Amino acid sequence: MKNLYLIGVGLIGGSFALDIKKKYPDCKIYGVDTNGAHLNDALTLGVIDEKANVEDVYNAEVVFIAIPVDVTLTVLPQILDYISDETLVIDAGSTKEAICLSIKDHSRRRNYLAAHPIAGTEFSGPNAATYNLFQNKTNIICEVEATAFKLQEKALGIFRDLGMRIRYMNPKAHDKHIAYVSHLSHISSFMLGKTVIEKEKNERDIFDMAGSGFESTVRLAKSSPAMWTPIFKQNKANVIETLGEYINNLMHFKSLMENEDFEAVYKEMKKTNHIKSILSGIK
Amino acid sequence: MKNLYLIGVGLIGGSFALDIKKKYPDCKIYGVDTNGAHLNDALTLGVIDEKANVEDVYNAEVVFIAIPVDVTLTVLPQILDYISDETLVIDAGSTKEAICLSIKDHSRRRNYLAAHPIAGTEFSGPNAATYNLFQNKTNIICEVEATAFKLQEKALGIFRDLGMRIRYMNPKAHDKHIAYVSHLSHISSFMLGKTVIEKEKNERDIFDMAGSGFESTVRLAKSSPAMWTPIFKQNKANVIETLGEYINNLMHFKSLMENEDFEAVYKEMKKTNHIKSILSGIK
């Protein structure tokens, strides 16, 4: 790879750039971001080699888009307008249906590959970028057959070099499933944080009692609202459905406690312990 | 310390024994447990030096109780019956009100110190015991004034040697606050696990999409139901209250999404991000 245009130089884009730089030392990395401070940081940190504008992507061999998913809906069609016939455009957004729909009839649809690397941390911005973020992580590719064969191959080569495991899925199924294993945990974590903070208003000592279990459960509540609000908006129907099921399960647990049915409380937890064997596969 | 009687040789008791062994190499550690397999494991692992029966505690210098909190209600008064006048008895249960009440009028009340080291992992049994589990962790001591002065001093010396930070609190306040920062996160995690497992029945691929964020949020769902059921039972009123507040917050979030008020969704998360600065103090 000779050059990479990074649209969004935050945690995901920045980490992608760091790995690319290591694997392809000759690759020049251009950064595009509406956040000037992030762009300066990315340059200072060596995440990018040069600042650029979105119109410059006609020079790009690869464009990697890692920005809030609502902005992708506007920016992705523009980028497809600007690129050359040979350019590969990848987006890494946490929703896929609306994004795939937004460029469905674009004349350069075959230059685009819809991806979702299941990787990240609760931090954001170029300062949060790290090497090997994608190592052994699952990367969901959607509508692979809509991408030109040569560009599929190029993208898969990059993903392989970064150590990702590939899974193929249609955008509708992706958005439905990811609501359960990613979007819902963010809401459960944010609302747990909220519940405890509300209490803490009058009881400042409470956090002194918090241990590593609480910290683990509430970790995702540190995540960026600017990134997550558009995700919830785009995946509204699925997220509302999972959230409803989650609330029902909590209400059921509460009613078991209210009815003093602690045998059933035990069974609820025992059955869910099964998550151990399921999670043993997750790094 | 010459000898320690461990009532319960699981994660907490076992980890306590390992540290005691390191700090007081001459201390002989006796293990008592109704689970024969755990007792054998503890012996094989070197967590204890010898098996014992609860009646043997009349020889004990220190007794450390780390068993399910419902069993403590029965066992603690018995132990106070059996011990010598000089014995220090510490319990490490996650609830304190009912336990303190159970021995309130016991003639040996002053031999007992009510503690709750905020330490642990999602694992259980002597195999899960580790060194330094208590290092830099908060240890809540309740009703300290009800313990004999010499035995307070002895207990504080042990806790200091194990690296714990001490906080004093009355049992009622302890149970109320710990419901927020510990008991509630376990339920939120168990129910998140349940919600996703229910979905997974027909969609086995779903867990292949789970990342480290999901794993972190659902980690506590691996915890022992045998330990947690009695905790929820003993702290029923507080846990039901926190659970109600949590469910209300989730329902509010859901209604914001249903009403497409994503500005408010953003604000909910932004406000909760404040958890970052609060958590920075937790190890």
Coordinates of C-alpha atoms in Angstrom, one line a residue:
Chain A
M1 CA 0.0 0.0 0.0
K2 CA 1.4 3.4 -1.1
N3 CA -1.0 5.7 0.7
L4 CA -4.0 5.7 3.1
Y5 CA -6.5 8.4 3.7
L6 CA -7.9 8.3 7.1
I7 CA -11.3 9.9 7.5
G8 CA -11.5 10.4 11.3
V9 CA -8.2 10.2 13.3
G10 CA -9.7 9.0 16.6
L11 CA -9.3 5.7 18.5
I12 CA -10.3 3.4 15.6
G13 CA -8.8 5.3 12.7
G14 CA -5.6 6.1 14.7
S15 CA -5.1 2.5 15.8
F16 CA -5.7 1.4 12.2
A17 CA -3.1 3.9 11.0
L18 CA -0.5 2.8 13.6
D19 CA -0.7 -0.9 12.5
I20 CA -0.7 0.0 8.8
K21 CA 2.5 2.1 9.4
K22 CA 4.1 -0.9 11.0
K23 CA 3.1 -3.4 8.4
Y24 CA 3.6 -1.1 5.3
P25 CA 6.5 1.2 6.3
D26 CA 6.4 2.9 2.9
C27 CA 2.7 3.8 3.2
K28 CA 2.0 7.6 3.5
I29 CA -0.9 8.3 5.8
Y30 CA -3.1 11.4 5.3
G31 CA -5.5 12.5 7.9
V32 CA -8.9 14.2 7.5
D33 CA -10.9 15.3 10.5
T34 CA -13.3 18.1 11.3
N35 CA -11.7 18.3 14.8
G36 CA -8.6 20.4 14.3
A37 CA -7.2 19.6 17.7
H38 CA -7.4 15.9 17.0
L39 CA -5.8 16.4 13.7
N40 CA -2.9 18.3 15.2
D41 CA -2.6 15.6 17.9
A42 CA -2.6 12.8 15.3
L43 CA 0.2 14.6 13.5
T44 CA 2.3 15.2 16.6
L45 CA 1.8 11.6 17.7
G46 CA 2.9 10.3 14.3
V47 CA -0.4 8.6 13.7
I48 CA -0.7 10.5 10.4
D49 CA 2.1 11.9 8.1
E50 CA 0.1 14.9 6.7
K51 CA -3.2 16.7 7.1
A52 CA -5.5 16.5 4.1
N53 CA -9.0 17.5 2.9
V54 CA -11.8 15.1 2.0
E55 CA -11.6 16.3 -1.7
D56 CA -8.0 15.0 -1.9
V57 CA -9.1 11.4 -1.8
Y58 CA -8.9 11.2 -5.7
N59 CA -5.3 10.4 -4.9
A60 CA -6.1 7.6 -2.5
E61 CA -5.2 4.0 -2.8
V62 CA -7.2 3.2 0.4
V63 CA -9.7 5.3 2.3
F64 CA -10.6 4.2 5.8
I65 CA -13.6 5.9 7.4
A66 CA -13.9 5.8 11.2
I67 CA -16.3 8.6 12.2
P68 CA -19.7 8.8 13.9
V69 CA -22.1 6.8 11.8
D70 CA -24.5 9.7 11.1
V71 CA -21.7 11.6 9.5
T72 CA -20.7 8.6 7.4
L73 CA -24.2 8.8 5.8
T74 CA -23.2 12.2 4.3
V75 CA -19.5 11.7 3.8
L76 CA -19.4 8.2 2.3
P77 CA -21.3 9.2 -0.9
Q78 CA -19.1 12.3 -1.3
I79 CA -16.0 10.2 -1.0
L80 CA -17.2 7.8 -3.6
D81 CA -17.8 10.9 -5.8
Y82 CA -14.2 12.0 -5.4
I83 CA -12.1 8.8 -5.6
S84 CA -10.4 7.2 -8.5
D85 CA -11.7 4.0 -10.1
E86 CA -9.0 2.0 -8.3
T87 CA -9.6 3.3 -4.8
L88 CA -10.8 1.0 -2.0
V89 CA -13.1 2.6 0.6
I90 CA -13.7 0.9 3.9
D91 CA -15.9 2.1 6.7
A92 CA -15.7 0.8 10.3
G93 CA -19.0 1.9 11.7
S94 CA -20.9 0.0 14.3
T95 CA -24.1 0.0 12.2
K96 CA -24.3 -1.3 8.7
E97 CA -27.8 -1.2 7.3
A98 CA -28.3 2.6 6.8
I99 CA -24.8 3.0 5.6
C100 CA -25.0 0.3 3.0
L101 CA -28.4 1.8 1.9
S102 CA -26.9 5.3 1.6
I103 CA -24.6 4.2 -1.3
K104 CA -26.7 1.3 -2.7
D105 CA -27.2 3.0 -6.1
H106 CA -23.9 4.9 -6.3
S107 CA -22.0 4.3 -9.5
R108 CA -18.9 3.6 -7.4
R109 CA -20.6 1.1 -5.0
R110 CA -18.1 -1.6 -6.0
N111 CA -15.3 0.5 -4.6
Y112 CA -16.7 0.3 -1.1
L113 CA -16.4 -2.4 1.5
A114 CA -18.7 -2.3 4.5
A115 CA -16.8 -3.5 7.6
H116 CA -17.2 -3.5 11.4
P117 CA -14.1 -4.5 13.3
I118 CA -15.3 -5.5 16.8
A119 CA -12.5 -3.6 18.5
G120 CA -12.2 -0.6 20.7
T121 CA -11.9 0.7 24.2
E122 CA -14.0 3.1 26.3
F123 CA -11.5 5.9 25.3
S124 CA -11.6 8.1 22.2
G125 CA -9.4 10.5 20.2
P126 CA -6.0 9.9 18.6
N127 CA -4.4 9.8 22.1
A128 CA -6.3 6.6 22.7
A129 CA -4.9 5.0 19.5
T130 CA -2.9 1.8 20.2
Y131 CA -1.0 -0.8 18.2
N132 CA -2.5 -4.2 17.7
L133 CA -6.0 -3.1 18.6
F134 CA -7.4 -5.4 15.9
Q135 CA -5.2 -8.4 16.6
N136 CA -7.4 -11.5 16.9
K137 CA -10.6 -9.4 16.8
T138 CA -13.6 -10.3 14.7
N139 CA -14.2 -8.1 11.7
I140 CA -17.8 -8.3 10.2
I141 CA -17.9 -7.7 6.5
C142 CA -21.3 -7.0 5.0
E143 CA -22.5 -7.3 1.4
V144 CA -19.1 -8.5 0.3
E145 CA -20.5 -9.5 -3.1
A146 CA -21.2 -5.8 -3.8
T147 CA -17.5 -5.0 -3.7
A148 CA -15.3 -5.4 -6.7
F149 CA -13.4 -8.7 -6.5
K150 CA -9.9 -7.1 -6.7
L151 CA -10.8 -4.6 -3.9
Q152 CA -12.3 -7.4 -1.8
E153 CA -8.9 -9.2 -2.1
K154 CA -7.0 -6.0 -1.2
A155 CA -9.1 -5.4 1.9
L156 CA -8.9 -9.0 3.1
G157 CA -5.1 -8.8 2.7
I158 CA -5.0 -5.7 4.9
F159 CA -7.3 -7.3 7.5
R160 CA -5.2 -10.4 7.5
D161 CA -2.0 -8.4 8.0
L162 CA -3.7 -6.7 11.0
G163 CA -4.6 -10.1 12.5
M164 CA -8.4 -9.9 12.2
R165 CA -10.8 -12.9 11.9
I166 CA -13.4 -12.3 9.2
R167 CA -17.1 -13.1 9.4
Y168 CA -19.6 -12.4 6.6
M169 CA -23.1 -11.2 7.4
N170 CA -25.9 -9.2 5.8
P171 CA -26.3 -5.6 7.1
K172 CA -29.8 -6.3 8.6
A173 CA -28.5 -9.4 10.6
H174 CA -25.4 -7.4 11.7
D175 CA -27.4 -4.6 13.1
K176 CA -29.8 -6.9 14.9
H177 CA -27.1 -9.1 16.5
I178 CA -24.7 -6.2 17.4
A179 CA -27.6 -4.6 19.3
Y180 CA -27.4 -7.5 21.8
V181 CA -23.7 -8.0 22.2
S182 CA -22.5 -4.4 21.9
H183 CA -25.2 -1.6 21.9
L184 CA -27.2 -3.0 24.8
S185 CA -24.1 -3.4 27.1
H186 CA -23.3 0.3 26.6
I187 CA -26.8 1.3 27.7
S188 CA -26.8 -1.1 30.7
S189 CA -23.5 0.4 31.7
F190 CA -24.4 4.0 31.2
M191 CA -27.6 3.6 33.2
L192 CA -25.8 1.7 36.0
G193 CA -23.4 4.7 36.2
K194 CA -26.3 7.1 36.2
T195 CA -28.1 5.2 39.0
V196 CA -25.1 5.2 41.2
I197 CA -24.1 8.8 40.5
E198 CA -27.6 10.0 41.3
K199 CA -27.3 8.3 44.7
E200 CA -23.8 9.7 45.1
K201 CA -25.1 13.3 45.0
N202 CA -25.9 13.1 48.7
E203 CA -23.5 10.3 49.6
R204 CA -20.1 11.1 48.5
D205 CA -18.5 8.2 50.3
I206 CA -20.3 5.6 48.2
F207 CA -17.6 5.3 45.5
D208 CA -15.0 4.6 48.1
M209 CA -16.8 1.3 48.5
A210 CA -16.7 0.5 44.8
G211 CA -14.6 -2.4 43.8
S212 CA -13.2 -3.9 40.6
G213 CA -16.6 -5.6 39.9
F214 CA -18.4 -2.3 39.7
E215 CA -15.6 -0.8 37.7
S216 CA -15.8 -3.6 35.1
T217 CA -19.6 -3.3 34.8
V218 CA -19.6 0.4 34.4
R219 CA -16.5 0.8 32.2
L220 CA -18.4 1.4 29.0
A221 CA -20.2 4.4 30.6
K222 CA -16.9 6.3 29.9
S223 CA -17.6 5.9 26.1
S224 CA -18.0 8.9 23.8
P225 CA -21.7 10.1 23.6
A226 CA -20.8 11.8 20.2
M227 CA -20.1 8.4 18.8
W228 CA -22.8 6.4 20.5
T229 CA -25.8 8.7 20.1
P230 CA -25.8 8.3 16.2
I231 CA -25.4 4.5 16.6
F232 CA -28.4 4.3 18.9
K233 CA -30.3 6.5 16.4
Q234 CA -29.4 4.4 13.4
N235 CA -30.1 1.1 15.1
K236 CA -33.1 2.4 17.0
A237 CA -35.6 -0.4 16.3
N238 CA -33.1 -3.2 17.3
V239 CA -31.8 -1.4 20.3
I240 CA -35.3 -0.6 21.6
E241 CA -36.2 -4.3 21.2
T242 CA -33.1 -5.6 23.1
L243 CA -33.6 -2.9 25.8
G244 CA -37.2 -4.0 26.3
E245 CA -36.1 -7.6 26.7
Y246 CA -33.4 -6.5 29.2
I247 CA -35.9 -4.4 31.2
N248 CA -38.3 -7.3 31.3
N249 CA -35.6 -9.7 32.6
L250 CA -34.7 -7.1 35.3
M251 CA -38.3 -6.6 36.3
H252 CA -38.8 -10.4 36.5
F253 CA -35.8 -10.7 38.7
K254 CA -37.1 -7.9 40.9
S255 CA -40.5 -9.6 41.2
L256 CA -38.8 -12.9 42.2
M257 CA -37.1 -11.0 45.0
E258 CA -40.3 -9.2 46.0
N259 CA -42.0 -12.6 46.2
E260 CA -39.1 -14.0 48.2
D261 CA -38.7 -16.7 45.6
F262 CA -34.9 -17.1 46.2
E263 CA -34.9 -20.5 44.8
A264 CA -35.9 -19.0 41.4
V265 CA -33.3 -16.2 42.0
Y266 CA -30.7 -18.9 42.4
K267 CA -31.8 -20.6 39.2
E268 CA -31.7 -17.4 37.2
M269 CA -28.1 -16.9 38.1
K270 CA -27.1 -20.6 37.7
K271 CA -28.5 -20.7 34.2
T272 CA -26.7 -17.5 33.2
N273 CA -23.4 -18.8 34.6
H274 CA -23.4 -20.7 31.2
I275 CA -22.0 -17.4 29.9
K276 CA -18.6 -18.6 31.2
S277 CA -18.2 -21.2 28.6
I278 CA -19.5 -18.9 25.9
L279 CA -17.1 -16.0 26.9
S280 CA -14.1 -18.3 27.1
G281 CA -13.8 -17.7 23.3
I282 CA -13.6 -13.9 23.6
K283 CA -10.3 -12.2 24.0
Chain B
M1 CA -0.1 -14.8 64.8
K2 CA 0.4 -18.4 65.8
N3 CA -2.7 -20.0 64.2
L4 CA -5.7 -19.1 62.0
Y5 CA -8.9 -21.0 61.6
L6 CA -10.4 -20.4 58.2
I7 CA -14.2 -21.0 58.0
G8 CA -14.7 -21.4 54.3
V9 CA -11.7 -22.1 52.1
G10 CA -12.9 -20.5 48.9
L11 CA -11.8 -17.4 46.9
I12 CA -11.9 -15.0 49.8
G13 CA -10.8 -17.3 52.7
G14 CA -8.1 -18.9 50.5
S15 CA -6.7 -15.6 49.4
F16 CA -6.6 -14.4 53.0
A17 CA -4.8 -17.5 54.0
L18 CA -2.2 -17.2 51.3
D19 CA -1.3 -13.6 52.3
I20 CA -1.3 -14.5 56.0
K21 CA 1.1 -17.4 55.3
K22 CA 3.4 -15.0 53.5
K23 CA 3.3 -12.3 56.2
Y24 CA 3.4 -14.7 59.2
P25 CA 5.4 -17.7 58.0
D26 CA 5.1 -19.4 61.5
C27 CA 1.3 -19.2 61.5
K28 CA -0.5 -22.6 61.2
I29 CA -3.6 -22.4 59.1
Y30 CA -6.6 -24.8 59.8
G31 CA -9.4 -25.1 57.2
V32 CA -13.1 -25.8 57.9
D33 CA -15.5 -26.3 55.0
T34 CA -18.6 -28.3 54.4
N35 CA -17.4 -28.8 50.9
G36 CA -15.0 -31.8 51.2
A37 CA -13.6 -31.4 47.7
H38 CA -12.8 -27.7 48.4
L39 CA -11.1 -28.7 51.6
N40 CA -9.0 -31.3 49.9
D41 CA -8.1 -28.8 47.1
A42 CA -7.1 -26.2 49.7
L43 CA -4.8 -28.7 51.4
T44 CA -3.2 -29.8 48.1
L45 CA -2.7 -26.2 47.0
G46 CA -1.1 -25.4 50.4
V47 CA -3.8 -22.8 51.2
I48 CA -4.3 -24.6 54.5
D49 CA -2.0 -26.7 56.6
E50 CA -4.6 -29.0 58.1
K51 CA -8.3 -29.8 58.0
A52 CA -10.3 -29.0 61.1
N53 CA -13.8 -29.0 62.5
V54 CA -15.7 -25.9 63.6
E55 CA -15.6 -27.2 67.3
D56 CA -11.8 -27.0 67.2
V57 CA -11.9 -23.2 67.3
Y58 CA -11.4 -23.1 71.0
N59 CA -7.7 -23.3 70.1
A60 CA -7.9 -20.4 67.7
E61 CA -6.0 -17.2 67.9
V62 CA -7.9 -15.8 64.9
V63 CA -11.0 -17.1 63.1
F64 CA -11.7 -15.8 59.6
I65 CA -15.2 -16.5 58.3
A66 CA -15.7 -16.3 54.5
I67 CA -18.8 -18.3 53.7
P68 CA -22.3 -17.6 52.2
V69 CA -23.9 -14.9 54.4
D70 CA -27.0 -17.0 55.3
V71 CA -24.7 -19.7 56.7
T72 CA -22.8 -17.1 58.7
L73 CA -26.0 -16.3 60.6
T74 CA -26.0 -19.9 62.0
V75 CA -22.2 -20.5 62.2
L76 CA -21.1 -17.2 63.8
P77 CA -23.0 -17.6 67.1
Q78 CA -21.8 -21.2 67.3
I79 CA -18.2 -20.1 66.8
L80 CA -18.6 -17.4 69.5
D81 CA -19.8 -20.2 71.8
Y82 CA -16.7 -22.4 71.1
I83 CA -13.8 -19.8 71.2
S84 CA -11.6 -18.8 74.0
D85 CA -11.8 -15.4 75.7
E86 CA -8.7 -14.2 73.6
T87 CA -9.9 -15.3 70.2
L88 CA -10.5 -12.7 67.5
V89 CA -13.3 -13.6 65.0
I90 CA -13.6 -11.7 61.8
D91 CA -16.3 -12.2 59.1
A92 CA -15.9 -11.0 55.5
G93 CA -19.5 -11.2 54.3
S94 CA -21.0 -8.8 51.8
T95 CA -23.9 -7.9 54.1
K96 CA -23.5 -6.7 57.6
E97 CA -26.8 -5.7 59.2
A98 CA -28.4 -9.2 59.8
I99 CA -25.0 -10.6 60.7
C100 CA -24.3 -8.0 63.4
L101 CA -27.9 -8.4 64.6
S102 CA -27.4 -12.2 64.9
I103 CA -24.7 -11.9 67.7
K104 CA -25.8 -8.6 69.1
D105 CA -26.5 -10.0 72.6
H106 CA -24.0 -12.8 72.5
S107 CA -21.8 -12.9 75.6
R108 CA -18.7 -12.9 73.4
R109 CA -19.8 -10.1 71.1
R110 CA -16.6 -8.2 71.9
N111 CA -14.5 -11.0 70.3
Y112 CA -16.1 -10.4 67.0
L113 CA -15.2 -7.8 64.3
A114 CA -17.6 -7.2 61.4
A115 CA -15.7 -6.6 58.2
H116 CA -16.2 -6.5 54.5
P117 CA -13.1 -6.4 52.3
I118 CA -14.2 -5.0 48.9
A119 CA -12.2 -7.6 47.0
G120 CA -12.9 -10.5 44.9
T121 CA -13.2 -11.8 41.4
E122 CA -16.0 -13.6 39.4
F123 CA -14.4 -16.9 40.3
S124 CA -14.9 -19.1 43.4
G125 CA -13.3 -22.0 45.3
P126 CA -9.8 -22.4 46.6
N127 CA -8.4 -22.7 43.1
A128 CA -9.4 -19.1 42.6
A129 CA -7.4 -17.9 45.6
T130 CA -4.6 -15.5 44.8
Y131 CA -1.9 -13.6 46.6
N132 CA -2.4 -9.8 47.2
L133 CA -6.1 -9.9 46.5
F134 CA -6.6 -7.4 49.3
Q135 CA -3.7 -5.1 48.5
N136 CA -5.0 -1.4 48.3
K137 CA -8.6 -2.6 48.6
T138 CA -11.1 -0.9 50.9
N139 CA -12.2 -2.9 54.0
I140 CA -15.4 -1.7 55.6
I141 CA -15.5 -2.3 59.3
C142 CA -18.9 -2.0 61.1
E143 CA -19.7 -1.4 64.7
V144 CA -16.0 -1.2 65.6
E145 CA -16.8 0.1 69.0
A146 CA -18.5 -3.2 69.8
T147 CA -15.2 -5.1 69.5
A148 CA -12.8 -5.4 72.4
F149 CA -10.0 -2.8 72.1
K150 CA -7.1 -5.3 72.0
L151 CA -8.9 -7.3 69.3
Q152 CA -9.6 -4.2 67.2
E153 CA -5.9 -3.5 67.4
K154 CA -5.0 -7.0 66.4
A155 CA -7.4 -7.0 63.4
L156 CA -6.2 -3.6 62.2
G157 CA -2.6 -4.9 62.3
I158 CA -3.6 -7.8 60.1
F159 CA -5.5 -5.6 57.7
R160 CA -2.6 -3.2 57.5
D161 CA -0.1 -6.1 56.8
L162 CA -2.4 -7.2 54.0
G163 CA -2.4 -3.6 52.5
M164 CA -6.1 -2.7 53.1
R165 CA -7.5 0.8 53.5
I166 CA -10.0 0.9 56.4
R167 CA -13.3 2.7 56.4
Y168 CA -15.7 2.7 59.3
M169 CA -19.5 2.6 58.8
N170 CA -22.6 1.4 60.6
P171 CA -24.1 -1.9 59.3
K172 CA -27.3 -0.2 57.9
A173 CA -25.4 2.4 55.9
H174 CA -23.0 -0.3 54.7
D175 CA -25.8 -2.5 53.3
K176 CA -27.6 0.4 51.7
H177 CA -24.5 1.7 49.9
I178 CA -23.0 -1.6 48.9
A179 CA -26.4 -2.4 47.2
Y180 CA -25.5 0.4 44.7
V181 CA -21.9 -0.2 44.1
S182 CA -21.8 -4.0 44.3
H183 CA -25.1 -5.9 44.5
L184 CA -26.8 -3.9 41.7
S185 CA -23.9 -4.4 39.2
H186 CA -24.1 -8.2 39.7
I187 CA -27.8 -8.2 38.8
S188 CA -27.3 -5.8 35.8
S189 CA -24.6 -8.2 34.6
F190 CA -26.5 -11.4 35.2
M191 CA -29.6 -10.0 33.4
L192 CA -27.5 -8.8 30.5
G193 CA -26.0 -12.3 30.2
K194 CA -29.5 -13.8 30.3
T195 CA -30.9 -11.4 27.7
V196 CA -28.1 -12.3 25.2
I197 CA -28.2 -16.0 26.0
E198 CA -31.9 -16.1 25.4
K199 CA -31.3 -14.6 22.0
E200 CA -28.4 -16.9 21.3
K201 CA -30.6 -20.0 21.5
N202 CA -31.5 -19.6 17.8
E203 CA -28.6 -17.6 16.8
R204 CA -25.4 -19.3 17.8
D205 CA -23.2 -16.9 15.8
I206 CA -24.0 -14.0 18.0
F207 CA -21.2 -14.5 20.5
D208 CA -18.7 -14.5 17.7
M209 CA -19.5 -10.8 17.4
A210 CA -19.0 -10.0 21.1
G211 CA -16.0 -7.9 22.0
S212 CA -14.2 -6.9 25.1
G213 CA -16.8 -4.3 26.0
F214 CA -19.5 -7.0 26.3
E215 CA -17.2 -9.2 28.2
S216 CA -16.4 -6.5 30.7
T217 CA -20.1 -5.7 31.2
V218 CA -21.1 -9.3 31.6
R219 CA -18.1 -10.5 33.6
L220 CA -19.9 -10.6 37.0
A221 CA -22.5 -13.0 35.5
K222 CA -19.9 -15.7 36.0
S223 CA -20.2 -15.2 39.8
S224 CA -21.4 -17.9 42.2
P225 CA -25.2 -18.1 42.7
A226 CA -24.6 -20.0 46.0
M227 CA -22.8 -16.9 47.3
W228 CA -25.0 -14.3 45.7
T229 CA -28.5 -15.6 46.4
P230 CA -28.2 -15.3 50.2
I231 CA -26.7 -11.8 49.8
F232 CA -29.7 -10.6 47.8
K233 CA -32.0 -12.3 50.3
Q234 CA -30.3 -10.6 53.3
N235 CA -30.1 -7.2 51.6
K236 CA -33.5 -7.6 49.9
A237 CA -35.0 -4.1 50.7
N238 CA -32.0 -2.2 49.6
V239 CA -31.4 -4.3 46.5
I240 CA -35.0 -4.0 45.4
E241 CA -34.8 -0.2 45.8
T242 CA -31.6 0.2 43.7
L243 CA -33.0 -2.2 41.1
G244 CA -36.2 -0.2 40.9
E245 CA -34.1 3.0 40.3
Y246 CA -32.0 1.2 37.7
I247 CA -35.1 -0.1 35.8
N248 CA -36.6 3.4 35.9
N249 CA -33.5 4.9 34.4
L250 CA -33.5 2.2 31.6
M251 CA -37.2 2.8 30.9
H252 CA -36.5 6.6 30.7
F253 CA -33.7 6.0 28.2
K254 CA -35.9 3.7 26.2
S255 CA -38.7 6.3 26.1
L256 CA -36.2 9.0 24.9
M257 CA -35.3 6.7 22.1
E258 CA -38.9 5.9 21.2
N259 CA -39.6 9.6 21.1
E260 CA -36.5 10.2 19.0
D261 CA -35.2 12.6 21.5
F262 CA -31.6 11.9 20.7
E263 CA -30.4 15.2 22.1
A264 CA -31.6 14.0 25.5
V265 CA -30.0 10.6 24.8
Y266 CA -26.7 12.4 24.2
K267 CA -27.1 14.4 27.4
E268 CA -27.8 11.3 29.5
M269 CA -24.5 9.8 28.4
K270 CA -22.5 13.0 28.6
K271 CA -23.6 13.5 32.2
T272 CA -22.8 9.9 33.1
N273 CA -19.3 10.3 31.6
H274 CA -18.5 12.0 34.9
I275 CA -18.0 8.4 36.1
K276 CA -14.5 8.6 34.6
S277 CA -13.2 11.0 37.2
I278 CA -15.0 9.1 40.0
L279 CA -13.6 5.7 38.9
S280 CA -10.1 7.0 38.5
G281 CA -9.7 6.4 42.2
I282 CA -10.7 2.7 42.0
K283 CA -8.0 0.1 41.4

